[in-house]
Amino acid sequence: MWNTSTSRATVALAALTVTAACGGDQRSVGVTGPAADHTPTGRAPVVYEQIEFLGNPLVSEVTIAKANHEAYNKTQPYNTATFLPQSAAFITSFGRPLSLAQTLGGVLYPDILIVDTSKDPATAGWLSWALAGGWGGRKLADDVVDVGLSAIFSSLLEKEGAKCAPFDLPLCTDNIAANDREFATTFPYLAAPNTALPARPDPDGPANAAPVINGLRPDPASGPYPVTAKSCGGRFTVCVRFQVTDADGSSDTPAKVVVDWGDGTSWAPNSVPMATPLLAPHDYARPGTYTVRVTATDRRGAAATPVTLTLQVTGAAPDPRRAS
């Protein structure tokens, strides 16, 4: 990854500069990042600054401390061996012998991937050019995590201080046998990425289950209707009581509730706990027959069957001289 100071934009180069050494029967390709200054025709010179460098994941992602990643990212590939002592210290800190650290360091530095296309692909080729029998690449199905863990912690290359058998629990495998999707048979061969989270069980009841509105009634429930409302300040105040329950009867999920009072107004609190009795007051401007309609939706969007209640609001006409 590079930064162009002229345009002040970060540019990710998908195509790296490839230098080929052609001679005899050897067909070796060294893959590094470009260090040249690219000058587009008709534009001011563009200077690229290296801001991220990743050759072999075992080097920077495992053996180099996170605090030093920025410095490593700015190091030119041919100078990466300056970090060899740090990688060696990481390996020996787990009781592995210095000889193993030197062996790994000798093949991992400089941190440049080399592929000899005259060789057949060999497992563990990603680990190093040397340990792959001179091929240097790796097959998509190779378990790079297990290979890296086994190289450092197992008896694969050195028995002294080994923590586990190669590619075995508890430390030399991530216990994942294969990619979760099959690789393609044509370019670019990699499996399509996951684009969505897997479906999870609904914690609030059976799939597609909707909440339920229970017990809608006037308060106090003096019934039968009509409801005699008290007049206060020229308005008629009534209350209705109800509760919303989840499919599993729990109270852990808030619901969106709307009470339509039938007079052109409604009450919609932000969040209502499940299985909690609710008391909703309302002032009607005048006596009459009103249909109260309650709806509820849970956080998954499942809607309860609406419930209605017909109110006949009656009461003595207020004395305008006493209205406040």
JSON list of C-alpha atoms in Angstrom, two decimals, residues 67-170:
[
{"chain": "A", "resi": 67, "resn": "ALA", "atom": "CA", "xyz": [4.42, -1.50, 18.43]},
{"chain": "A", "resi": 68, "resn": "ASN", "atom": "CA", "xyz": [6.99, -1.89, 15.64]},
{"chain": "A", "resi": 69, "resn": "HIS", "atom": "CA", "xyz": [4.58, -2.57, 12.78]},
{"chain": "A", "resi": 70, "resn": "GLU", "atom": "CA", "xyz": [4.65, 1.03, 11.57]},
{"chain": "A", "resi": 71, "resn": "ALA", "atom": "CA", "xyz": [8.43, 0.98, 11.30]},
{"chain": "A", "resi": 72, "resn": "TYR", "atom": "CA", "xyz": [8.32, -2.38, 9.52]},
{"chain": "A", "resi": 73, "resn": "ASN", "atom": "CA", "xyz": [5.68, -1.13, 7.10]},
{"chain": "A", "resi": 74, "resn": "LYS", "atom": "CA", "xyz": [8.02, 1.68, 6.01]},
{"chain": "A", "resi": 75, "resn": "THR", "atom": "CA", "xyz": [11.03, -0.60, 5.57]},
{"chain": "A", "resi": 76, "resn": "GLN", "atom": "CA", "xyz": [12.12, -1.43, 2.03]},
{"chain": "A", "resi": 77, "resn": "PRO", "atom": "CA", "xyz": [11.99, -5.18, 1.32]},
{"chain": "A", "resi": 78, "resn": "TYR", "atom": "CA", "xyz": [15.76, -5.50, 0.91]},
{"chain": "A", "resi": 79, "resn": "ASN", "atom": "CA", "xyz": [16.30, -3.97, 4.37]},
{"chain": "A", "resi": 80, "resn": "THR", "atom": "CA", "xyz": [13.83, -6.14, 6.30]},
{"chain": "A", "resi": 81, "resn": "ALA", "atom": "CA", "xyz": [16.63, -8.30, 7.73]},
{"chain": "A", "resi": 82, "resn": "THR", "atom": "CA", "xyz": [17.23, -5.54, 10.27]},
{"chain": "A", "resi": 83, "resn": "PHE", "atom": "CA", "xyz": [14.21, -7.01, 12.09]},
{"chain": "A", "resi": 84, "resn": "LEU", "atom": "CA", "xyz": [15.72, -10.51, 12.23]},
{"chain": "A", "resi": 85, "resn": "PRO", "atom": "CA", "xyz": [16.89, -10.13, 15.88]},
{"chain": "A", "resi": 86, "resn": "GLN", "atom": "CA", "xyz": [13.31, -9.30, 16.91]},
{"chain": "A", "resi": 87, "resn": "SER", "atom": "CA", "xyz": [11.92, -12.36, 15.17]},
{"chain": "A", "resi": 88, "resn": "ALA", "atom": "CA", "xyz": [14.62, -14.52, 16.75]},
{"chain": "A", "resi": 89, "resn": "ALA", "atom": "CA", "xyz": [13.84, -13.12, 20.20]},
{"chain": "A", "resi": 90, "resn": "PHE", "atom": "CA", "xyz": [10.16, -13.96, 19.74]},
{"chain": "A", "resi": 91, "resn": "ILE", "atom": "CA", "xyz": [10.93, -17.57, 18.82]},
{"chain": "A", "resi": 92, "resn": "THR", "atom": "CA", "xyz": [13.42, -18.17, 21.65]},
{"chain": "A", "resi": 93, "resn": "SER", "atom": "CA", "xyz": [11.10, -16.54, 24.21]},
{"chain": "A", "resi": 94, "resn": "PHE", "atom": "CA", "xyz": [9.00, -19.71, 24.06]},
{"chain": "A", "resi": 95, "resn": "GLY", "atom": "CA", "xyz": [11.91, -21.96, 24.98]},
{"chain": "A", "resi": 96, "resn": "ARG", "atom": "CA", "xyz": [12.80, -22.81, 21.40]},
{"chain": "A", "resi": 97, "resn": "PRO", "atom": "CA", "xyz": [16.53, -23.07, 20.63]},
{"chain": "A", "resi": 98, "resn": "LEU", "atom": "CA", "xyz": [18.46, -20.29, 18.93]},
{"chain": "A", "resi": 99, "resn": "SER", "atom": "CA", "xyz": [19.30, -22.69, 16.10]},
{"chain": "A", "resi": 100, "resn": "LEU", "atom": "CA", "xyz": [15.60, -22.84, 15.13]},
{"chain": "A", "resi": 101, "resn": "ALA", "atom": "CA", "xyz": [15.36, -19.07, 15.23]},
{"chain": "A", "resi": 102, "resn": "GLN", "atom": "CA", "xyz": [18.42, -18.83, 12.99]},
{"chain": "A", "resi": 103, "resn": "THR", "atom": "CA", "xyz": [17.02, -21.43, 10.58]},
{"chain": "A", "resi": 104, "resn": "LEU", "atom": "CA", "xyz": [13.71, -19.63, 10.24]},
{"chain": "A", "resi": 105, "resn": "GLY", "atom": "CA", "xyz": [15.38, -16.24, 10.06]},
{"chain": "A", "resi": 106, "resn": "GLY", "atom": "CA", "xyz": [17.72, -17.44, 7.33]},
{"chain": "A", "resi": 107, "resn": "VAL", "atom": "CA", "xyz": [14.85, -18.41, 5.06]},
{"chain": "A", "resi": 108, "resn": "LEU", "atom": "CA", "xyz": [12.31, -15.74, 6.01]},
{"chain": "A", "resi": 109, "resn": "TYR", "atom": "CA", "xyz": [14.61, -12.75, 5.49]},
{"chain": "A", "resi": 110, "resn": "PRO", "atom": "CA", "xyz": [14.68, -10.68, 3.40]},
{"chain": "A", "resi": 111, "resn": "ASP", "atom": "CA", "xyz": [10.89, -10.72, 3.50]},
{"chain": "A", "resi": 112, "resn": "ILE", "atom": "CA", "xyz": [10.43, -11.19, -0.24]},
{"chain": "A", "resi": 113, "resn": "LEU", "atom": "CA", "xyz": [8.28, -13.87, -1.84]},
{"chain": "A", "resi": 114, "resn": "ILE", "atom": "CA", "xyz": [10.09, -15.81, -4.55]},
{"chain": "A", "resi": 115, "resn": "VAL", "atom": "CA", "xyz": [8.38, -18.22, -6.91]},
{"chain": "A", "resi": 116, "resn": "ASP", "atom": "CA", "xyz": [10.23, -20.57, -9.27]},
{"chain": "A", "resi": 117, "resn": "THR", "atom": "CA", "xyz": [7.66, -21.55, -11.87]},
{"chain": "A", "resi": 118, "resn": "SER", "atom": "CA", "xyz": [9.83, -24.42, -13.12]},
{"chain": "A", "resi": 119, "resn": "LYS", "atom": "CA", "xyz": [9.10, -26.27, -9.88]},
{"chain": "A", "resi": 120, "resn": "ASP", "atom": "CA", "xyz": [5.92, -28.13, -9.00]},
{"chain": "A", "resi": 121, "resn": "PRO", "atom": "CA", "xyz": [3.80, -26.59, -6.21]},
{"chain": "A", "resi": 122, "resn": "ALA", "atom": "CA", "xyz": [4.79, -27.87, -2.78]},
{"chain": "A", "resi": 123, "resn": "THR", "atom": "CA", "xyz": [2.90, -27.65, 0.50]},
{"chain": "A", "resi": 124, "resn": "ALA", "atom": "CA", "xyz": [4.35, -25.11, 2.96]},
{"chain": "A", "resi": 125, "resn": "GLY", "atom": "CA", "xyz": [5.87, -23.18, 0.12]},
{"chain": "A", "resi": 126, "resn": "TRP", "atom": "CA", "xyz": [4.48, -19.97, 1.54]},
{"chain": "A", "resi": 127, "resn": "LEU", "atom": "CA", "xyz": [6.69, -20.44, 4.58]},
{"chain": "A", "resi": 128, "resn": "SER", "atom": "CA", "xyz": [9.85, -19.91, 2.59]},
{"chain": "A", "resi": 129, "resn": "TRP", "atom": "CA", "xyz": [11.53, -20.34, -0.73]},
{"chain": "A", "resi": 130, "resn": "ALA", "atom": "CA", "xyz": [13.94, -22.89, 0.74]},
{"chain": "A", "resi": 131, "resn": "LEU", "atom": "CA", "xyz": [11.55, -25.06, 2.74]},
{"chain": "A", "resi": 132, "resn": "ALA", "atom": "CA", "xyz": [9.32, -25.46, -0.30]},
{"chain": "A", "resi": 133, "resn": "GLY", "atom": "CA", "xyz": [12.01, -27.23, -2.29]},
{"chain": "A", "resi": 134, "resn": "GLY", "atom": "CA", "xyz": [12.77, -24.08, -4.21]},
{"chain": "A", "resi": 135, "resn": "TRP", "atom": "CA", "xyz": [9.25, -23.42, -5.47]},
{"chain": "A", "resi": 136, "resn": "GLY", "atom": "CA", "xyz": [8.24, -20.67, -3.07]},
{"chain": "A", "resi": 137, "resn": "GLY", "atom": "CA", "xyz": [4.52, -20.40, -3.65]},
{"chain": "A", "resi": 138, "resn": "ARG", "atom": "CA", "xyz": [1.66, -22.10, -1.89]},
{"chain": "A", "resi": 139, "resn": "LYS", "atom": "CA", "xyz": [-1.56, -23.81, -2.83]},
{"chain": "A", "resi": 140, "resn": "LEU", "atom": "CA", "xyz": [-4.82, -22.18, -1.83]},
{"chain": "A", "resi": 141, "resn": "ALA", "atom": "CA", "xyz": [-5.79, -25.21, 0.22]},
{"chain": "A", "resi": 142, "resn": "ASP", "atom": "CA", "xyz": [-2.59, -25.08, 2.30]},
{"chain": "A", "resi": 143, "resn": "ASP", "atom": "CA", "xyz": [-3.40, -24.19, 5.91]},
{"chain": "A", "resi": 144, "resn": "VAL", "atom": "CA", "xyz": [-1.13, -21.19, 6.38]},
{"chain": "A", "resi": 145, "resn": "VAL", "atom": "CA", "xyz": [-2.08, -20.73, 10.03]},
{"chain": "A", "resi": 146, "resn": "ASP", "atom": "CA", "xyz": [-1.26, -24.32, 10.97]},
{"chain": "A", "resi": 147, "resn": "VAL", "atom": "CA", "xyz": [2.00, -24.20, 9.01]},
{"chain": "A", "resi": 148, "resn": "GLY", "atom": "CA", "xyz": [3.10, -21.02, 10.74]},
{"chain": "A", "resi": 149, "resn": "LEU", "atom": "CA", "xyz": [2.21, -22.28, 14.21]},
{"chain": "A", "resi": 150, "resn": "SER", "atom": "CA", "xyz": [3.88, -25.62, 13.56]},
{"chain": "A", "resi": 151, "resn": "ALA", "atom": "CA", "xyz": [7.07, -24.03, 12.23]},
{"chain": "A", "resi": 152, "resn": "ILE", "atom": "CA", "xyz": [7.58, -22.08, 15.44]},
{"chain": "A", "resi": 153, "resn": "PHE", "atom": "CA", "xyz": [6.06, -24.23, 18.18]},
{"chain": "A", "resi": 154, "resn": "SER", "atom": "CA", "xyz": [6.13, -27.86, 17.00]},
{"chain": "A", "resi": 155, "resn": "SER", "atom": "CA", "xyz": [8.76, -30.49, 16.31]},
{"chain": "A", "resi": 156, "resn": "LEU", "atom": "CA", "xyz": [8.39, -29.97, 12.55]},
{"chain": "A", "resi": 157, "resn": "LEU", "atom": "CA", "xyz": [11.84, -28.36, 12.23]},
{"chain": "A", "resi": 158, "resn": "GLU", "atom": "CA", "xyz": [13.26, -28.82, 15.74]},
{"chain": "A", "resi": 159, "resn": "LYS", "atom": "CA", "xyz": [12.33, -31.18, 18.57]},
{"chain": "A", "resi": 160, "resn": "GLU", "atom": "CA", "xyz": [13.96, -29.21, 21.38]},
{"chain": "A", "resi": 161, "resn": "GLY", "atom": "CA", "xyz": [11.40, -27.14, 23.28]},
{"chain": "A", "resi": 162, "resn": "ALA", "atom": "CA", "xyz": [8.53, -28.27, 21.05]},
{"chain": "A", "resi": 163, "resn": "LYS", "atom": "CA", "xyz": [5.13, -27.43, 22.51]},
{"chain": "A", "resi": 164, "resn": "CYS", "atom": "CA", "xyz": [3.07, -29.81, 20.38]},
{"chain": "A", "resi": 165, "resn": "ALA", "atom": "CA", "xyz": [3.16, -32.20, 17.45]},
{"chain": "A", "resi": 166, "resn": "PRO", "atom": "CA", "xyz": [2.98, -30.61, 13.99]},
{"chain": "A", "resi": 167, "resn": "PHE", "atom": "CA", "xyz": [-0.53, -29.48, 13.05]},
{"chain": "A", "resi": 168, "resn": "ASP", "atom": "CA", "xyz": [-1.93, -30.74, 16.35]},
{"chain": "A", "resi": 169, "resn": "LEU", "atom": "CA", "xyz": [-3.72, -29.26, 19.33]},
{"chain": "A", "resi": 170, "resn": "PRO", "atom": "CA", "xyz": [-3.39, -27.37, 21.54]}
]
